PDB file of C-alpha atoms in Angstrom:
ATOM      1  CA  UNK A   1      88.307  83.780  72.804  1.00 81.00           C
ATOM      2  CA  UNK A   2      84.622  82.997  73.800  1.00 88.00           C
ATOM      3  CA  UNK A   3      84.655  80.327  76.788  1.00 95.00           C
ATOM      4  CA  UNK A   4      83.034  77.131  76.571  1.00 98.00           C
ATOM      5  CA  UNK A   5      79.062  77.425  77.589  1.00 98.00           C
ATOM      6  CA  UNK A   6      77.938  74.798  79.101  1.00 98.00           C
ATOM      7  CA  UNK A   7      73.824  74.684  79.394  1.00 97.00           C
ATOM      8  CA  UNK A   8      73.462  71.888  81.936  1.00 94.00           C
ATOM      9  CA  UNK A   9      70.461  69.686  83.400  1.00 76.00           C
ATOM     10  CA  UNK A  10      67.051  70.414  82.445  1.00 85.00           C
ATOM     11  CA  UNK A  11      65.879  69.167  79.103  1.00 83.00           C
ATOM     12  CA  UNK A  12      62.569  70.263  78.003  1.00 83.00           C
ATOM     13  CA  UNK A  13      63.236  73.828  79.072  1.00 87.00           C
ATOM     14  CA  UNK A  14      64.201  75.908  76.326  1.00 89.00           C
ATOM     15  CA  UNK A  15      67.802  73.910  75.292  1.00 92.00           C
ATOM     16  CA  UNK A  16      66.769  74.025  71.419  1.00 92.00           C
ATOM     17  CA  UNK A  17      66.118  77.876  71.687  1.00 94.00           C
ATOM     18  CA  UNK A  18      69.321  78.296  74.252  1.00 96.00           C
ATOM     19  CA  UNK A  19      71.201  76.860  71.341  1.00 96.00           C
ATOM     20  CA  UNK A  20      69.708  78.552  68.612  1.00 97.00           C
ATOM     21  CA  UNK A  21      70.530  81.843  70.390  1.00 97.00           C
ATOM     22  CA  UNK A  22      74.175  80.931  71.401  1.00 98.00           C
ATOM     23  CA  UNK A  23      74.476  80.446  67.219  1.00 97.00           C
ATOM     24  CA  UNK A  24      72.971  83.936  66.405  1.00 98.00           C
ATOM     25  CA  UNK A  25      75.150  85.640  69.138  1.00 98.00           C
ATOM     26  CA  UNK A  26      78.196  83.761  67.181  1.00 97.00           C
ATOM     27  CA  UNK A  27      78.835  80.851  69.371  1.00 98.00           C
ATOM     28  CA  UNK A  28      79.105  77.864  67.408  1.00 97.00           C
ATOM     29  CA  UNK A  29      76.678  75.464  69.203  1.00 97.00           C
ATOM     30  CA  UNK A  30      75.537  72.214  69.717  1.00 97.00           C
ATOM     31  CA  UNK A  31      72.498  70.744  70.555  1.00 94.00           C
ATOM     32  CA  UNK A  32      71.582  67.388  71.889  1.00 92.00           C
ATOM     33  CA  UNK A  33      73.158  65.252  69.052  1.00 87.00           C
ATOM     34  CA  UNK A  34      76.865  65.379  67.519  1.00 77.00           C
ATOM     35  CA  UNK A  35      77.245  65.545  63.522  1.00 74.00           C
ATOM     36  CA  UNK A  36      77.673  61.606  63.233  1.00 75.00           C
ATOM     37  CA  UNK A  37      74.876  61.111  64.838  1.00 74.00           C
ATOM     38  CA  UNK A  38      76.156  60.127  68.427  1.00 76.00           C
ATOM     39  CA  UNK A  39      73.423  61.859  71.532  1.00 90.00           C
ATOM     40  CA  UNK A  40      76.104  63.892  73.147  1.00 95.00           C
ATOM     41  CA  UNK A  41      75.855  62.527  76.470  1.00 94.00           C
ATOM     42  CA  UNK A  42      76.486  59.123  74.989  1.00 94.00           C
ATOM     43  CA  UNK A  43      80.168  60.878  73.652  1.00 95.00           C
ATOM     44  CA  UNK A  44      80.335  62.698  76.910  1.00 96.00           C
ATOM     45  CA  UNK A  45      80.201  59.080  79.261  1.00 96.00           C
ATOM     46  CA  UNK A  46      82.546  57.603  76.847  1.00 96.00           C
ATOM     47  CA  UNK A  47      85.341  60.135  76.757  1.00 97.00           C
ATOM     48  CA  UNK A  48      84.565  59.857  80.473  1.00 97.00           C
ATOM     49  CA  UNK A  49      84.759  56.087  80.146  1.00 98.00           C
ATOM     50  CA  UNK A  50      88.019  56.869  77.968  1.00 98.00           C
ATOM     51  CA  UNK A  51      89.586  59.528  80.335  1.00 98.00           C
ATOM     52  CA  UNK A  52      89.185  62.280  77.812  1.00 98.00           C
ATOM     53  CA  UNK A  53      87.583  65.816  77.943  1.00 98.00           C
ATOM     54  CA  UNK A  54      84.044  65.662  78.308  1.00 98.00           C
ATOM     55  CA  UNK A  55      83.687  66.879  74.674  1.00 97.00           C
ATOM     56  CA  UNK A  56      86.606  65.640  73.118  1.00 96.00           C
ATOM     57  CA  UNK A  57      87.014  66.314  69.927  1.00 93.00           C
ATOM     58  CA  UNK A  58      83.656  68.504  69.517  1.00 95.00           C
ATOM     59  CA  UNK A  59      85.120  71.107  71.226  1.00 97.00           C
ATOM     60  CA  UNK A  60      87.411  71.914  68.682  1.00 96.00           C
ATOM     61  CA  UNK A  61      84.224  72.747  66.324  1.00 95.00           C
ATOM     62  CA  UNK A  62      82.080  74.471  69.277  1.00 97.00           C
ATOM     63  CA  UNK A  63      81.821  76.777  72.071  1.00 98.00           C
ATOM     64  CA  UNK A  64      78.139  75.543  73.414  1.00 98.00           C
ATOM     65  CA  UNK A  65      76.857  72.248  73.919  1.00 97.00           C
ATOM     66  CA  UNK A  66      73.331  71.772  74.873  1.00 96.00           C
ATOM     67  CA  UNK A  67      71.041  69.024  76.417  1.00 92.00           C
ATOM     68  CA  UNK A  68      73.209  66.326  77.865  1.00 93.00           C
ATOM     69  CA  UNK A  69      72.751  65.559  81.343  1.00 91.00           C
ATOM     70  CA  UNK A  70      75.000  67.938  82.150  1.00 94.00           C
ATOM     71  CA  UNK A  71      74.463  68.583  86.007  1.00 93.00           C
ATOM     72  CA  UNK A  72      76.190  64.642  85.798  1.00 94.00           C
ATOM     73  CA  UNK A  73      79.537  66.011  84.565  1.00 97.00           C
ATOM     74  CA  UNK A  74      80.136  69.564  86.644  1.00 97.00           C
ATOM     75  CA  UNK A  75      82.943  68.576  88.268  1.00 97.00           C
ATOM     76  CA  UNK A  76      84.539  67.672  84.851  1.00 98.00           C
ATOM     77  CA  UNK A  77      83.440  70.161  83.244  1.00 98.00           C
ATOM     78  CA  UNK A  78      84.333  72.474  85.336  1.00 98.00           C
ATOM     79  CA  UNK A  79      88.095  71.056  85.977  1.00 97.00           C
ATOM     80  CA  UNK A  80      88.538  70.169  82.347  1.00 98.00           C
ATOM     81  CA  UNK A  81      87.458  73.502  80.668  1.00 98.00           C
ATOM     82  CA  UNK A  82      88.699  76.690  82.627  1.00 96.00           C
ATOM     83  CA  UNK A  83      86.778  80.116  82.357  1.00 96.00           C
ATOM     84  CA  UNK A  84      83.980  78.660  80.755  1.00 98.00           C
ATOM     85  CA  UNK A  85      79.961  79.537  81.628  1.00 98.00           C
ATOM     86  CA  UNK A  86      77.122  77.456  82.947  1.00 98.00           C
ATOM     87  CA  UNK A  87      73.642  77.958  82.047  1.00 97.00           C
ATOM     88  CA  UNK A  88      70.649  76.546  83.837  1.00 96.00           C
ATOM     89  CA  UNK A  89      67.623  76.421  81.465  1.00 93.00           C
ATOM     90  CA  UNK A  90      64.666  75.925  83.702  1.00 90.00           C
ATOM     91  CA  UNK A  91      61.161  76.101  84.090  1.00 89.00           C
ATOM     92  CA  UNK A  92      58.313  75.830  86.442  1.00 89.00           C
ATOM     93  CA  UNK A  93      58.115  72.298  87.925  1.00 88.00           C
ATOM     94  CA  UNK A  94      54.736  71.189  86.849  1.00 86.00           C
ATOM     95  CA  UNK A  95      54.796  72.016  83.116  1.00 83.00           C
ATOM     96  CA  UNK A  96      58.346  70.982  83.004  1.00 78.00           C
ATOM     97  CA  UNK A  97      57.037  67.009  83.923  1.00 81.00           C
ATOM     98  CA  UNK A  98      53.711  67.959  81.581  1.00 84.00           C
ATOM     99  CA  UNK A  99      55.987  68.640  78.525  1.00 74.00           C
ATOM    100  CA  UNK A 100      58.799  65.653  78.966  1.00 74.00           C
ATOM    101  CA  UNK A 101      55.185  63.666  79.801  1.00 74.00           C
ATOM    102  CA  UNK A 102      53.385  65.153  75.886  1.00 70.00           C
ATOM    103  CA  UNK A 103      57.129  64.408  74.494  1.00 64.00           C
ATOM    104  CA  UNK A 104      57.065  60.592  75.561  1.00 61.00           C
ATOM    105  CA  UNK A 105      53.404  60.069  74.354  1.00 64.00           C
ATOM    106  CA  UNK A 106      54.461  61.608  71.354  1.00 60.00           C
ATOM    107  CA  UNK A 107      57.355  59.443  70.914  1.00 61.00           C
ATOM    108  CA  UNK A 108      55.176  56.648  71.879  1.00 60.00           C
ATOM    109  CA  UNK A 109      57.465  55.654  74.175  1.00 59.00           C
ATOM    110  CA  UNK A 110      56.969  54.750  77.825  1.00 57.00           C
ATOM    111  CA  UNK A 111      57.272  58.365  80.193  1.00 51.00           C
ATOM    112  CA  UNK A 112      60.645  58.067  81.850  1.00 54.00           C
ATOM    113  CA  UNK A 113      61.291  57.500  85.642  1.00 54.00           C
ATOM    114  CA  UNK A 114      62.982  60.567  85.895  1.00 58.00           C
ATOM    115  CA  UNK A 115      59.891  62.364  84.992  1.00 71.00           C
ATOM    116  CA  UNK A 116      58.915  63.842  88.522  1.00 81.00           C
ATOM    117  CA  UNK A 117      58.812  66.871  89.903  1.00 88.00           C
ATOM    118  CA  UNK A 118      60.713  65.277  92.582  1.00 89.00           C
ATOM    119  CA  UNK A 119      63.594  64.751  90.022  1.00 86.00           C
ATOM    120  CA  UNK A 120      63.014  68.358  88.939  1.00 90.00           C
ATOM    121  CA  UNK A 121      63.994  69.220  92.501  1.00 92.00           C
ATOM    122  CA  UNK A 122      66.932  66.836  93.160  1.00 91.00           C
ATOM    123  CA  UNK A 123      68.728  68.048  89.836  1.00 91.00           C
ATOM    124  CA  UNK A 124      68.009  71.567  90.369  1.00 95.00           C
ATOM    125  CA  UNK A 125      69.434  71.237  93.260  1.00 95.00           C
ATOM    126  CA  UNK A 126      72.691  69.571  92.615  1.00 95.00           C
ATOM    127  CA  UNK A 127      73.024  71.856  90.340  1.00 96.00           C
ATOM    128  CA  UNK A 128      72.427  75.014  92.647  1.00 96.00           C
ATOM    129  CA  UNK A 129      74.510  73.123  95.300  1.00 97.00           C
ATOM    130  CA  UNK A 130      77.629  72.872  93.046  1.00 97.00           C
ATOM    131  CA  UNK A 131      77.673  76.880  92.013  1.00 98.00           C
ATOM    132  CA  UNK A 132      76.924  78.177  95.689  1.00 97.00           C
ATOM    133  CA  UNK A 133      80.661  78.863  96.141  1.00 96.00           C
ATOM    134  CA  UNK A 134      81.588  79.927  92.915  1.00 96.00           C
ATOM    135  CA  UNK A 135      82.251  83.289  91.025  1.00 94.00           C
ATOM    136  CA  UNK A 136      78.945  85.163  90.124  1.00 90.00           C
ATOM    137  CA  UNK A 137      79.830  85.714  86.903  1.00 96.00           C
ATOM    138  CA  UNK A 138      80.122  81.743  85.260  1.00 98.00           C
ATOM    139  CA  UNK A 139      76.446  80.752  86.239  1.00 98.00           C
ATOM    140  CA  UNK A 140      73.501  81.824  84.944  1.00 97.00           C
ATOM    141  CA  UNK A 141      69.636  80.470  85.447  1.00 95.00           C
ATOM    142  CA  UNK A 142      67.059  81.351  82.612  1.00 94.00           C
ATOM    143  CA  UNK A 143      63.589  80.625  82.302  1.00 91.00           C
ATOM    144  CA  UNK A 144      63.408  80.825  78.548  1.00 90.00           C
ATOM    145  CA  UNK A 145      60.020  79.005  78.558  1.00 85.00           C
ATOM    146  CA  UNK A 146      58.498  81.906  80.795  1.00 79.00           C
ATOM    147  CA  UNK A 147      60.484  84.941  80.147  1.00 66.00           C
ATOM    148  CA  UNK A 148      61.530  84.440  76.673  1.00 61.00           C
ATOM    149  CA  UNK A 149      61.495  88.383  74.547  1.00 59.00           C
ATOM    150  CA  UNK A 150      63.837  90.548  75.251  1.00 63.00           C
ATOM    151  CA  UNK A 151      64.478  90.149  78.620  1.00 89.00           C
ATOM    152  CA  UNK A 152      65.939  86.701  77.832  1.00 93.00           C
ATOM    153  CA  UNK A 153      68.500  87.977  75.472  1.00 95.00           C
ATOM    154  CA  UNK A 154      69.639  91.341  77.848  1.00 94.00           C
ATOM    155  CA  UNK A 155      70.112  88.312  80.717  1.00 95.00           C
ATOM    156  CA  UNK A 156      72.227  85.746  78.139  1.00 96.00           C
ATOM    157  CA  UNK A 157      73.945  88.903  76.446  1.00 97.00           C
ATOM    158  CA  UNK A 158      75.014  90.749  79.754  1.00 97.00           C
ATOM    159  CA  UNK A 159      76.120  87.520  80.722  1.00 97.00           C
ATOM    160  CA  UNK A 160      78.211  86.437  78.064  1.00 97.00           C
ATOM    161  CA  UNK A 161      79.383  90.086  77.371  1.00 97.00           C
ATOM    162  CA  UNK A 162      78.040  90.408  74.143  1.00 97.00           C
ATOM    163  CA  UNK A 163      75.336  93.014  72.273  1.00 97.00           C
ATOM    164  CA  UNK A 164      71.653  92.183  72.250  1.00 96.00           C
ATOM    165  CA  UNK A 165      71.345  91.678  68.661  1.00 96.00           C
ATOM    166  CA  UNK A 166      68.019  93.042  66.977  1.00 95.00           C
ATOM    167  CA  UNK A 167      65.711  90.344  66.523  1.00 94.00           C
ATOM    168  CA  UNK A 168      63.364  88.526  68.816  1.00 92.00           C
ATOM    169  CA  UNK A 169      64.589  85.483  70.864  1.00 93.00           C
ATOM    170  CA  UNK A 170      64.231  82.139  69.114  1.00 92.00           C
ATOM    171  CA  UNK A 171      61.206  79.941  70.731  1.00 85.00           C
ATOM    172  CA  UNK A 172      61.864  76.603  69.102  1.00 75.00           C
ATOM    173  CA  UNK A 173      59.641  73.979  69.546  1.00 62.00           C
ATOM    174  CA  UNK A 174      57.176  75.674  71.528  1.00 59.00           C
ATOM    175  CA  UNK A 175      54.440  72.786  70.407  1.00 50.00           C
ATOM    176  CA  UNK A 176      55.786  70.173  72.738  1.00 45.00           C
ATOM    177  CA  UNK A 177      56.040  72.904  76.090  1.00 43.00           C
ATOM    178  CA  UNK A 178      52.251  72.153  76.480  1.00 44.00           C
TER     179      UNK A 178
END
């Protein structure tokens, strides 16, 4: 059975086209909001809250979740679902803050706190920190916004074990990576 992939911490760094390729390579995936409408790291805190799985209930449904805070629930995560696979979708510091920044203004909402390359840093980090002594084989960085093409899908594919299927990798939302 595929394990549970877990793409943890950075938003704005290629989640949407993480989780559109998890669904082409056959790995039911979810991205940033549940089917009732519920932001998954809402349903994540309160199963938390509740002293449930992480992804109670979803993960009956799917094998990837995508853009949830994630580098906030490792240790759960990684207790709670065994043999499963971390991927860190990241992205150079400055455009990382430029994009979240265009996203906001967009939004016309007020820009964050966490918007900083500081932040970058800190949750990068935590999240290098808390794989240092683990196996090899369940984490995985990508730069999807850089890389992207084909070398994109031979690193996700040799990492999940699966063939690089024939088409090129999805770049969703590409508009808003200014």
């Amino acid at each position: 059975m595929t394990p549970y992939i877990f793409n943890i911490g950075l938003n704005r760094a290629g989640t949407n086209s993480l989780t559109e390729a998890l669904n082409i390579l056959g790995i039911p995936s979810i991205h940033y909001m549940s089917e009732d409408g519920r932001q998954l790291l809402k349903l994540a805190n309160d199963n938390t809250r509740d002293n449930k799985n992480v992804f109670d209930s979803l993960d009956v449904d799917y094998r990837g979740f995508s853009d949830f805070a994630g580098e906030l629930f490792l240790d759960s995560l990684y207790t709670q679902y065994p043999n499963s696979k971390f991927i860190l979708t990241n992205r150079n510091p400055e455009a990382w803050v430029k994009s979240k920044t265009f996203l906001w203004e967009v939004l016309k909402q007020e820009t964050p706190v966490e918007c900083t390359i500081d932040d970058y840093y800190h949750k990068v980090d935590i999240i290098r920190y808390f794989f240092k002594d683990k196996p090899d084989d369940i984490f995985l960085e990508l730069n999807i916004c850089e890389d992207g093409g084909s070398d994109t899908w031979n690193q996700l594919c040799s990492f999940l074990d699966k063939d690089v299927p024939d088409i090129e990798f999805p770049r969703l939302h590409e508009s808003y990576k200014r």
